[in-house]
Structures are given as structure tokens and as C-alpha cells.
Amino acid sequence: MVKKINLKYALHTLNVISMVLAVVVMGLCLWLRYEWDFKHYVYELEAQKVLWTGPYILMASSALAMATVVIGIRATIVEHSQLLLLFVIGSVVSAILGLAGLAYTLNHGIYKSDLTPWLEERFFVLFHEMDYNERSARIIRIIQEDIECCGPSDWTDYQAFNKILPDECRNPSTGNIAGGGCAEEFARWMEPKTGWLSGIALLLVVIQLIGISIGLWLRKVILQDIRKDNNKSYHLVTRNGRENQV
């Protein structure tokens, strides 16, 4: 009995923590999806698949985690073995989705990942289009000014292709040229956002894995108690006062 109470308390605590972490992951994913400046950059760079796929997977994972937490809390309170099994299955699927979203986000959302070469290639396309495409020129100017970068790889790109160095490449206060290229600086600018999201998502997965093991353990204890109850002998009292053993 003491073991079951302790398991129930542990699982309930883990479920509460999982719910909080899932809400935080969902909130960060929604912020990355709908924050105005970032959304503008994503659309202009045509980077929806690269930068939003990971958060979309994590949104699905956190939504499933919230649903399984509700099931887990209910199953823990009523000691329902089938609900506990459903909780475990849902948590496993959610954890797998979380790991997939985490891996994709880290592989396409931080410095020194696949994001940097993709950005460099994309920025070079915009860089060569800026002489005749106003949209490409506008997004290059905006990113260079906001992120404080210059050129796809660095400021020498303008020199190498005989282009005039724009004012957006210079610091408005000092007049110094920004040293970093836009591909690397944009990836560095992205890293804290995706880094926090990935860290919290990883913590959620770890808590889920612990919850899965405790859920299976609790289910085993509950099933053992049910078998013990079923194996007990009950005595029925008949009308004549005699007891019949069942």
C-alpha cells in the first residue's frame, strides 16, 4: 500500500511538471511562429520549411503531452490500469515526436548547423537579385540593419562583385563596417530562441520517460492488487445461519 501511494504521488508530481513544460514549449513554438519580425524574415527568406518544421513537430508533441497528462492524472486518482496503459502509450508517442522535433530544430536552428550553409546560399541569391529585384534588395537591407551584418559571407562580397557598400552595413554611431556575414549572424541571432526551445523540449522528454517507467510500475502494482483481491475467499451467510465458503 505504501509503495502504491508513493508511486501515485511521484507520477502525479511528474504529470504536473510535464503539463507546465508542455505549455511552455507550446508557447515558445507559437511565439516563433507568429512573432511579427521573425515571421517577416521567414516569409521573405522563404524559409518556412527550414525554420518552422521543428516547432510544428514540437507543437504536436506538446499538445499530445498535455492530453496524456490529463489521462495520467485521472488514471492515477482512480487507479485504472487501462487508462494508465493509454497514458504510457500516449507518452511514448509524444516523447518520440518531441525527440524528432528537437533533432530537427537543433539541426536547422542554431549556428554551425545545416541552417548556416542554407542561409548563405539563400542570401547569395538575394544578393545577386538586389540590383533588379526591389523585394530582394529590401530584405537584404532590413536584415543587414537589424542583425548588424554585411553581405552573405562578409563585407568583401560587395567588393568581389563590384557592388557599392550600402549604408546598412555600417554602424550608425561609429560608421564601422559590420564584420560578420548575414548567414552566420542570422544563425547566431536564431540560436538563443531555438536553444531555449530545444532545452525545455529535451527536459520535457526526460520527464516523460521517467513518467512512463513509473506509470508502468504503478500499473503493475495495481494489477497485482486486483489479482490478490480476486484470489481472496469470501464467506456468504445463508438464511439458516451457516457459512458457505466461495
mmCIF file of C-alpha atoms in Angstrom, residues 6-244:
data_model
loop_
_atom_site.group_PDB
_atom_site.id
_atom_site.type_symbol
_atom_site.label_atom_id
_atom_site.label_comp_id
_atom_site.label_asym_id
_atom_site.label_seq_id
_atom_site.Cartn_x
_atom_site.Cartn_y
_atom_site.Cartn_z
ATOM 1 C CA ASN A 6 4.457 6.740 -3.222
ATOM 2 C CA LEU A 7 4.193 5.781 -6.894
ATOM 3 C CA LYS A 8 0.926 7.669 -7.241
ATOM 4 C CA TYR A 9 2.461 10.770 -5.637
ATOM 5 C CA ALA A 10 5.565 10.568 -7.851
ATOM 6 C CA LEU A 11 3.539 10.129 -11.038
ATOM 7 C CA HIS A 12 1.184 12.947 -10.096
ATOM 8 C CA THR A 13 4.155 15.277 -9.482
ATOM 9 C CA LEU A 14 5.750 14.340 -12.800
ATOM 10 C CA ASN A 15 2.459 14.922 -14.601
ATOM 11 C CA VAL A 16 2.171 18.419 -13.147
ATOM 12 C CA ILE A 17 5.755 19.213 -14.212
ATOM 13 C CA SER A 18 5.090 17.768 -17.675
ATOM 14 C CA MET A 19 1.994 19.926 -18.068
ATOM 15 C CA VAL A 20 3.937 23.088 -17.189
ATOM 16 C CA LEU A 21 6.796 22.216 -19.559
ATOM 17 C CA ALA A 22 4.386 21.289 -22.369
ATOM 18 C CA VAL A 23 2.609 24.642 -22.024
ATOM 19 C CA VAL A 24 5.977 26.444 -22.129
ATOM 20 C CA VAL A 25 7.074 24.514 -25.244
ATOM 21 C CA MET A 26 3.759 25.248 -26.933
ATOM 22 C CA GLY A 27 4.050 28.937 -26.049
ATOM 23 C CA LEU A 28 7.598 29.221 -27.400
ATOM 24 C CA CYS A 29 6.621 27.430 -30.615
ATOM 25 C CA LEU A 30 3.654 29.751 -31.126
ATOM 26 C CA TRP A 31 5.893 32.744 -30.437
ATOM 27 C CA LEU A 32 8.399 31.566 -33.061
ATOM 28 C CA ARG A 33 5.551 31.015 -35.494
ATOM 29 C CA TYR A 34 3.696 34.296 -35.033
ATOM 30 C CA GLU A 35 6.232 36.857 -33.726
ATOM 31 C CA TRP A 36 5.994 39.611 -36.304
ATOM 32 C CA ASP A 37 9.659 40.363 -37.105
ATOM 33 C CA PHE A 38 10.686 36.727 -37.196
ATOM 34 C CA LYS A 39 7.661 35.753 -39.281
ATOM 35 C CA HIS A 40 8.551 38.543 -41.721
ATOM 36 C CA TYR A 41 12.123 37.242 -42.070
ATOM 37 C CA VAL A 42 10.896 33.678 -42.607
ATOM 38 C CA TYR A 43 8.487 34.662 -45.367
ATOM 39 C CA GLU A 44 10.976 36.925 -47.110
ATOM 40 C CA LEU A 45 13.711 34.296 -46.975
ATOM 41 C CA GLU A 46 11.205 31.585 -47.998
ATOM 42 C CA ALA A 47 12.440 29.567 -45.024
ATOM 43 C CA GLN A 48 9.107 28.188 -43.783
ATOM 44 C CA LYS A 49 10.151 24.550 -44.210
ATOM 45 C CA VAL A 50 13.583 25.069 -42.680
ATOM 46 C CA LEU A 51 12.667 27.188 -39.654
ATOM 47 C CA TRP A 52 9.116 26.118 -38.832
ATOM 48 C CA THR A 53 9.098 22.333 -39.317
ATOM 49 C CA GLY A 54 10.809 21.673 -35.981
ATOM 50 C CA PRO A 55 8.462 23.939 -33.975
ATOM 51 C CA TYR A 56 5.440 22.383 -35.719
ATOM 52 C CA ILE A 57 6.550 18.895 -34.619
ATOM 53 C CA LEU A 58 7.170 20.158 -31.089
ATOM 54 C CA MET A 59 3.712 21.757 -31.031
ATOM 55 C CA ALA A 60 2.171 18.382 -31.888
ATOM 56 C CA SER A 61 4.315 16.697 -29.243
ATOM 57 C CA SER A 62 3.422 19.206 -26.505
ATOM 58 C CA ALA A 63 -0.297 19.068 -27.374
ATOM 59 C CA LEU A 64 -0.230 15.275 -27.079
ATOM 60 C CA ALA A 65 1.749 15.581 -23.839
ATOM 61 C CA MET A 66 -0.946 17.825 -22.345
ATOM 62 C CA ALA A 67 -3.650 15.323 -23.308
ATOM 63 C CA THR A 68 -1.741 12.367 -21.849
ATOM 64 C CA VAL A 69 -1.104 14.291 -18.630
ATOM 65 C CA VAL A 70 -4.866 14.684 -18.155
ATOM 66 C CA ILE A 71 -5.317 10.954 -18.761
ATOM 67 C CA GLY A 72 -2.437 10.169 -16.417
ATOM 68 C CA ILE A 73 -3.828 12.274 -13.585
ATOM 69 C CA ARG A 74 -7.255 10.649 -13.966
ATOM 70 C CA ALA A 75 -5.735 7.166 -14.132
ATOM 71 C CA THR A 76 -3.633 7.808 -11.023
ATOM 72 C CA ILE A 77 -6.587 9.036 -8.980
ATOM 73 C CA VAL A 78 -8.946 6.163 -9.840
ATOM 74 C CA GLU A 79 -6.145 3.546 -10.127
ATOM 75 C CA HIS A 80 -7.346 2.454 -13.564
ATOM 76 C CA SER A 81 -4.905 0.073 -15.256
ATOM 77 C CA GLN A 82 -6.276 0.572 -18.783
ATOM 78 C CA LEU A 83 -6.087 4.352 -18.510
ATOM 79 C CA LEU A 84 -2.527 4.014 -17.236
ATOM 80 C CA LEU A 85 -1.677 1.920 -20.289
ATOM 81 C CA LEU A 86 -3.221 4.599 -22.521
ATOM 82 C CA PHE A 87 -1.183 7.226 -20.658
ATOM 83 C CA VAL A 88 2.021 5.250 -21.245
ATOM 84 C CA ILE A 89 1.301 4.771 -24.970
ATOM 85 C CA GLY A 90 0.458 8.448 -25.430
ATOM 86 C CA SER A 91 3.585 9.490 -23.547
ATOM 87 C CA VAL A 92 5.754 7.230 -25.700
ATOM 88 C CA VAL A 93 4.348 8.737 -28.914
ATOM 89 C CA SER A 94 4.696 12.246 -27.518
ATOM 90 C CA ALA A 95 8.311 11.596 -26.461
ATOM 91 C CA ILE A 96 9.184 10.232 -29.916
ATOM 92 C CA LEU A 97 7.648 13.291 -31.573
ATOM 93 C CA GLY A 98 9.488 15.510 -29.087
ATOM 94 C CA LEU A 99 12.834 13.922 -29.918
ATOM 95 C CA ALA A 100 12.137 14.247 -33.660
ATOM 96 C CA GLY A 101 11.170 17.915 -33.327
ATOM 97 C CA LEU A 102 14.130 18.555 -31.053
ATOM 98 C CA ALA A 103 16.573 16.958 -33.504
ATOM 99 C CA TYR A 104 15.167 18.885 -36.466
ATOM 100 C CA THR A 105 15.190 22.182 -34.570
ATOM 101 C CA LEU A 106 18.804 21.740 -33.465
ATOM 102 C CA ASN A 107 19.845 20.684 -36.958
ATOM 103 C CA HIS A 108 18.160 23.664 -38.628
ATOM 104 C CA GLY A 109 18.069 26.373 -35.997
ATOM 105 C CA ILE A 110 21.479 27.006 -34.453
ATOM 106 C CA TYR A 111 24.895 28.246 -35.508
ATOM 107 C CA LYS A 112 27.171 25.583 -37.044
ATOM 108 C CA SER A 113 24.138 23.550 -38.133
ATOM 109 C CA ASP A 114 22.628 22.965 -41.575
ATOM 110 C CA LEU A 115 20.991 26.373 -41.191
ATOM 111 C CA THR A 116 24.190 28.368 -41.834
ATOM 112 C CA PRO A 117 25.043 26.958 -45.308
ATOM 113 C CA TRP A 118 21.370 27.140 -46.291
ATOM 114 C CA LEU A 119 21.229 30.792 -45.261
ATOM 115 C CA GLU A 120 24.461 31.596 -47.073
ATOM 116 C CA GLU A 121 23.112 30.094 -50.282
ATOM 117 C CA ARG A 122 19.808 31.927 -49.858
ATOM 118 C CA PHE A 123 21.477 35.244 -49.061
ATOM 119 C CA PHE A 124 23.685 34.947 -52.138
ATOM 120 C CA VAL A 125 20.561 34.501 -54.280
ATOM 121 C CA LEU A 126 19.060 37.664 -52.780
ATOM 122 C CA PHE A 127 22.428 39.411 -53.032
ATOM 123 C CA HIS A 128 22.625 38.827 -56.789
ATOM 124 C CA GLU A 129 18.955 39.728 -57.282
ATOM 125 C CA MET A 130 19.125 43.013 -55.381
ATOM 126 C CA ASP A 131 20.241 45.040 -58.437
ATOM 127 C CA TYR A 132 16.990 44.384 -60.277
ATOM 128 C CA ASN A 133 14.592 42.981 -57.661
ATOM 129 C CA GLU A 134 13.350 45.556 -55.148
ATOM 130 C CA ARG A 135 11.965 42.908 -52.809
ATOM 131 C CA SER A 136 15.326 41.127 -52.570
ATOM 132 C CA ALA A 137 17.110 44.438 -52.048
ATOM 133 C CA ARG A 138 14.662 45.422 -49.303
ATOM 134 C CA ILE A 139 15.024 42.236 -47.263
ATOM 135 C CA ILE A 140 18.822 42.343 -47.571
ATOM 136 C CA ARG A 141 18.844 45.952 -46.327
ATOM 137 C CA ILE A 142 16.443 45.199 -43.461
ATOM 138 C CA ILE A 143 18.397 42.161 -42.228
ATOM 139 C CA GLN A 144 21.753 43.910 -42.563
ATOM 140 C CA GLU A 145 20.467 46.807 -40.472
ATOM 141 C CA ASP A 146 18.547 44.774 -37.871
ATOM 142 C CA ILE A 147 21.009 41.916 -37.412
ATOM 143 C CA GLU A 148 24.085 44.146 -37.935
ATOM 144 C CA CYS A 149 25.680 42.058 -40.657
ATOM 145 C CA CYS A 150 27.095 42.750 -44.103
ATOM 146 C CA GLY A 151 26.931 40.570 -47.202
ATOM 147 C CA PRO A 152 26.097 36.856 -47.388
ATOM 148 C CA SER A 153 29.523 35.753 -46.075
ATOM 149 C CA ASP A 154 31.108 39.125 -45.143
ATOM 150 C CA TRP A 155 31.507 42.714 -46.390
ATOM 151 C CA THR A 156 34.072 41.687 -49.042
ATOM 152 C CA ASP A 157 31.224 40.161 -51.086
ATOM 153 C CA TYR A 158 30.350 43.697 -52.210
ATOM 154 C CA GLN A 159 33.934 44.303 -53.217
ATOM 155 C CA ALA A 160 34.248 40.961 -55.008
ATOM 156 C CA PHE A 161 31.138 41.596 -57.130
ATOM 157 C CA ASN A 162 31.778 45.314 -57.706
ATOM 158 C CA LYS A 163 28.786 46.451 -55.691
ATOM 159 C CA ILE A 164 28.529 49.633 -53.654
ATOM 160 C CA LEU A 165 28.711 49.032 -49.931
ATOM 161 C CA PRO A 166 25.295 50.112 -48.549
ATOM 162 C CA ASP A 167 24.830 52.323 -45.502
ATOM 163 C CA GLU A 168 23.058 49.466 -43.709
ATOM 164 C CA CYS A 169 26.433 47.698 -43.442
ATOM 165 C CA ARG A 170 27.799 50.481 -41.251
ATOM 166 C CA ASN A 171 27.168 51.163 -37.603
ATOM 167 C CA PRO A 172 25.109 54.400 -37.455
ATOM 168 C CA SER A 173 27.074 55.637 -34.423
ATOM 169 C CA THR A 174 30.668 54.726 -35.281
ATOM 170 C CA GLY A 175 30.488 54.245 -39.036
ATOM 171 C CA ASN A 176 32.372 50.958 -38.729
ATOM 172 C CA ILE A 177 31.552 48.162 -41.163
ATOM 173 C CA ALA A 178 29.801 45.142 -39.659
ATOM 174 C CA GLY A 179 32.331 42.353 -39.567
ATOM 175 C CA GLY A 180 30.087 39.310 -39.797
ATOM 176 C CA GLY A 181 28.259 37.910 -42.789
ATOM 177 C CA CYS A 182 24.475 37.721 -42.712
ATOM 178 C CA ALA A 183 24.346 33.913 -42.905
ATOM 179 C CA GLU A 184 26.422 33.450 -39.740
ATOM 180 C CA GLU A 185 24.970 36.425 -37.867
ATOM 181 C CA PHE A 186 21.379 35.406 -38.619
ATOM 182 C CA ALA A 187 22.139 31.862 -37.393
ATOM 183 C CA ARG A 188 23.694 33.317 -34.228
ATOM 184 C CA TRP A 189 20.623 35.521 -33.787
ATOM 185 C CA MET A 190 18.395 32.439 -34.108
ATOM 186 C CA GLU A 191 20.375 30.263 -31.706
ATOM 187 C CA PRO A 192 19.111 31.643 -28.347
ATOM 188 C CA LYS A 193 15.490 31.268 -29.473
ATOM 189 C CA THR A 194 15.797 27.712 -30.748
ATOM 190 C CA GLY A 195 18.281 26.846 -28.000
ATOM 191 C CA TRP A 196 15.831 27.656 -25.207
ATOM 192 C CA LEU A 197 13.046 25.833 -27.027
ATOM 193 C CA SER A 198 15.216 22.751 -27.571
ATOM 194 C CA GLY A 199 16.432 22.702 -23.973
ATOM 195 C CA ILE A 200 12.932 22.830 -22.496
ATOM 196 C CA ALA A 201 11.672 20.271 -25.035
ATOM 197 C CA LEU A 202 14.504 17.914 -24.051
ATOM 198 C CA LEU A 203 13.648 18.333 -20.362
ATOM 199 C CA LEU A 204 10.016 17.505 -21.157
ATOM 200 C CA VAL A 205 11.078 14.311 -22.942
ATOM 201 C CA VAL A 206 13.242 13.261 -19.977
ATOM 202 C CA ILE A 207 10.346 13.854 -17.546
ATOM 203 C CA GLN A 208 8.045 11.878 -19.854
ATOM 204 C CA LEU A 209 10.445 8.926 -19.955
ATOM 205 C CA ILE A 210 10.595 8.873 -16.149
ATOM 206 C CA GLY A 211 6.792 9.142 -16.049
ATOM 207 C CA ILE A 212 6.478 6.215 -18.459
ATOM 208 C CA SER A 213 8.589 3.959 -16.225
ATOM 209 C CA ILE A 214 6.704 4.976 -13.066
ATOM 210 C CA GLY A 215 3.368 4.588 -14.876
ATOM 211 C CA LEU A 216 4.253 1.018 -15.889
ATOM 212 C CA TRP A 217 5.417 0.262 -12.351
ATOM 213 C CA LEU A 218 2.228 1.670 -10.853
ATOM 214 C CA ARG A 219 0.131 -0.309 -13.320
ATOM 215 C CA LYS A 220 1.953 -3.483 -12.314
ATOM 216 C CA VAL A 221 1.254 -2.825 -8.617
ATOM 217 C CA ILE A 222 -2.429 -2.100 -9.329
ATOM 218 C CA LEU A 223 -2.802 -5.329 -11.332
ATOM 219 C CA GLN A 224 -1.133 -7.287 -8.528
ATOM 220 C CA ASP A 225 -3.621 -5.833 -6.028
ATOM 221 C CA ILE A 226 -6.524 -6.756 -8.311
ATOM 222 C CA ARG A 227 -5.278 -10.359 -8.566
ATOM 223 C CA LYS A 228 -4.934 -10.565 -4.797
ATOM 224 C CA ASP A 229 -8.494 -9.312 -4.339
ATOM 225 C CA ASN A 230 -9.790 -11.819 -6.871
ATOM 226 C CA ASN A 231 -7.986 -14.696 -5.151
ATOM 227 C CA LYS A 232 -9.451 -13.941 -1.711
ATOM 228 C CA SER A 233 -12.039 -16.333 -0.280
ATOM 229 C CA TYR A 234 -15.356 -14.776 0.650
ATOM 230 C CA HIS A 235 -17.870 -16.239 3.109
ATOM 231 C CA LEU A 236 -21.563 -15.910 2.388
ATOM 232 C CA VAL A 237 -24.037 -16.308 5.248
ATOM 233 C CA THR A 238 -27.129 -18.307 4.334
ATOM 234 C CA ARG A 239 -30.606 -17.918 5.796
ATOM 235 C CA ASN A 240 -30.114 -20.744 8.267
ATOM 236 C CA GLY A 241 -27.004 -19.057 9.661
ATOM 237 C CA ARG A 242 -24.495 -21.435 8.069
ATOM 238 C CA GLU A 243 -21.483 -20.047 6.171
ATOM 239 C CA ASN A 244 -20.622 -21.214 2.710
#
